[in-house]
């Protein structure tokens, strides 16, 4: 069930930026499991949708105004007829106690401009 939810969230993160930001294709979103177990760290994926010629400044990732250490995972080409790609980065949030938590927005420089994701949330059960 979690894999199905993650797939739909990922799909939305791909389709929404392309449909809504066609003029400015640069877009940042974050994705994580909505539910994790106590003691389980959470992997957060930062999905950066951008023109393949626009440089993603990997040293510019920030959360709450502080430098965020991310690791590059892969690049996904949107289609053969498009210059749009999704660069996937990840970082880990340490395990938390039981409760609901918010993942703050993440900002990054793409092609010399700063873009910011929306916040996300998850629950530790």
PDB file of C-alpha atoms in Angstrom, residues 13-56:
ATOM      1  CA  UNK A  13       4.909  15.683  -8.480  1.00  0.00           C
ATOM      2  CA  UNK A  14       5.787  15.027 -12.104  1.00  0.00           C
ATOM      3  CA  UNK A  15       2.488  15.979 -13.755  1.00  0.00           C
ATOM      4  CA  UNK A  16       1.635  19.044 -11.625  1.00  0.00           C
ATOM      5  CA  UNK A  17       4.838  20.958 -12.334  1.00  0.00           C
ATOM      6  CA  UNK A  18       4.654  20.301 -16.062  1.00  0.00           C
ATOM      7  CA  UNK A  19       0.998  21.324 -16.383  1.00  0.00           C
ATOM      8  CA  UNK A  20       1.088  24.280 -13.976  1.00  0.00           C
ATOM      9  CA  UNK A  21       4.486  25.741 -14.726  1.00  0.00           C
ATOM     10  CA  UNK A  22       4.789  25.316 -18.467  1.00  0.00           C
ATOM     11  CA  UNK A  23       6.181  28.839 -18.939  1.00  0.00           C
ATOM     12  CA  UNK A  24       8.728  28.463 -16.153  1.00  0.00           C
ATOM     13  CA  UNK A  25       9.465  24.768 -15.957  1.00  0.00           C
ATOM     14  CA  UNK A  26      11.718  25.062 -12.909  1.00  0.00           C
ATOM     15  CA  UNK A  27       9.963  23.558  -9.912  1.00  0.00           C
ATOM     16  CA  UNK A  28      10.949  21.917  -6.638  1.00  0.00           C
ATOM     17  CA  UNK A  29       8.870  19.413  -4.674  1.00  0.00           C
ATOM     18  CA  UNK A  30       9.555  17.083  -1.775  1.00  0.00           C
ATOM     19  CA  UNK A  31       8.267  13.559  -1.306  1.00  0.00           C
ATOM     20  CA  UNK A  32       8.430  11.218   1.678  1.00  0.00           C
ATOM     21  CA  UNK A  33       6.466   8.357   3.179  1.00  0.00           C
ATOM     22  CA  UNK A  34       3.465   9.750   5.002  1.00  0.00           C
ATOM     23  CA  UNK A  35       3.736   7.124   7.736  1.00  0.00           C
ATOM     24  CA  UNK A  36       6.873   5.712   9.342  1.00  0.00           C
ATOM     25  CA  UNK A  37       7.468   3.538  12.383  1.00  0.00           C
ATOM     26  CA  UNK A  38       8.999   4.772  15.624  1.00  0.00           C
ATOM     27  CA  UNK A  39      12.774   4.541  15.371  1.00  0.00           C
ATOM     28  CA  UNK A  40      12.743   4.504  11.567  1.00  0.00           C
ATOM     29  CA  UNK A  41      14.567   7.364   9.800  1.00  0.00           C
ATOM     30  CA  UNK A  42      12.714   8.904   6.876  1.00  0.00           C
ATOM     31  CA  UNK A  43      14.189   9.325   3.406  1.00  0.00           C
ATOM     32  CA  UNK A  44      13.049  12.556   1.776  1.00  0.00           C
ATOM     33  CA  UNK A  45      13.318  12.956  -1.992  1.00  0.00           C
ATOM     34  CA  UNK A  46      13.692  16.427  -3.482  1.00  0.00           C
ATOM     35  CA  UNK A  47      12.384  16.416  -7.059  1.00  0.00           C
ATOM     36  CA  UNK A  48      13.768  19.274  -9.141  1.00  0.00           C
ATOM     37  CA  UNK A  49      11.974  19.696 -12.466  1.00  0.00           C
ATOM     38  CA  UNK A  50      14.027  21.850 -14.834  1.00  0.00           C
ATOM     39  CA  UNK A  51      15.334  22.358 -18.345  1.00  0.00           C
ATOM     40  CA  UNK A  52      18.294  20.044 -18.848  1.00  0.00           C
ATOM     41  CA  UNK A  53      20.437  23.082 -19.722  1.00  0.00           C
ATOM     42  CA  UNK A  54      19.606  24.893 -16.451  1.00  0.00           C
ATOM     43  CA  UNK A  55      22.200  24.063 -13.813  1.00  0.00           C
ATOM     44  CA  UNK A  56      20.991  22.877 -10.404  1.00  0.00           C
TER      45      UNK A  56
END
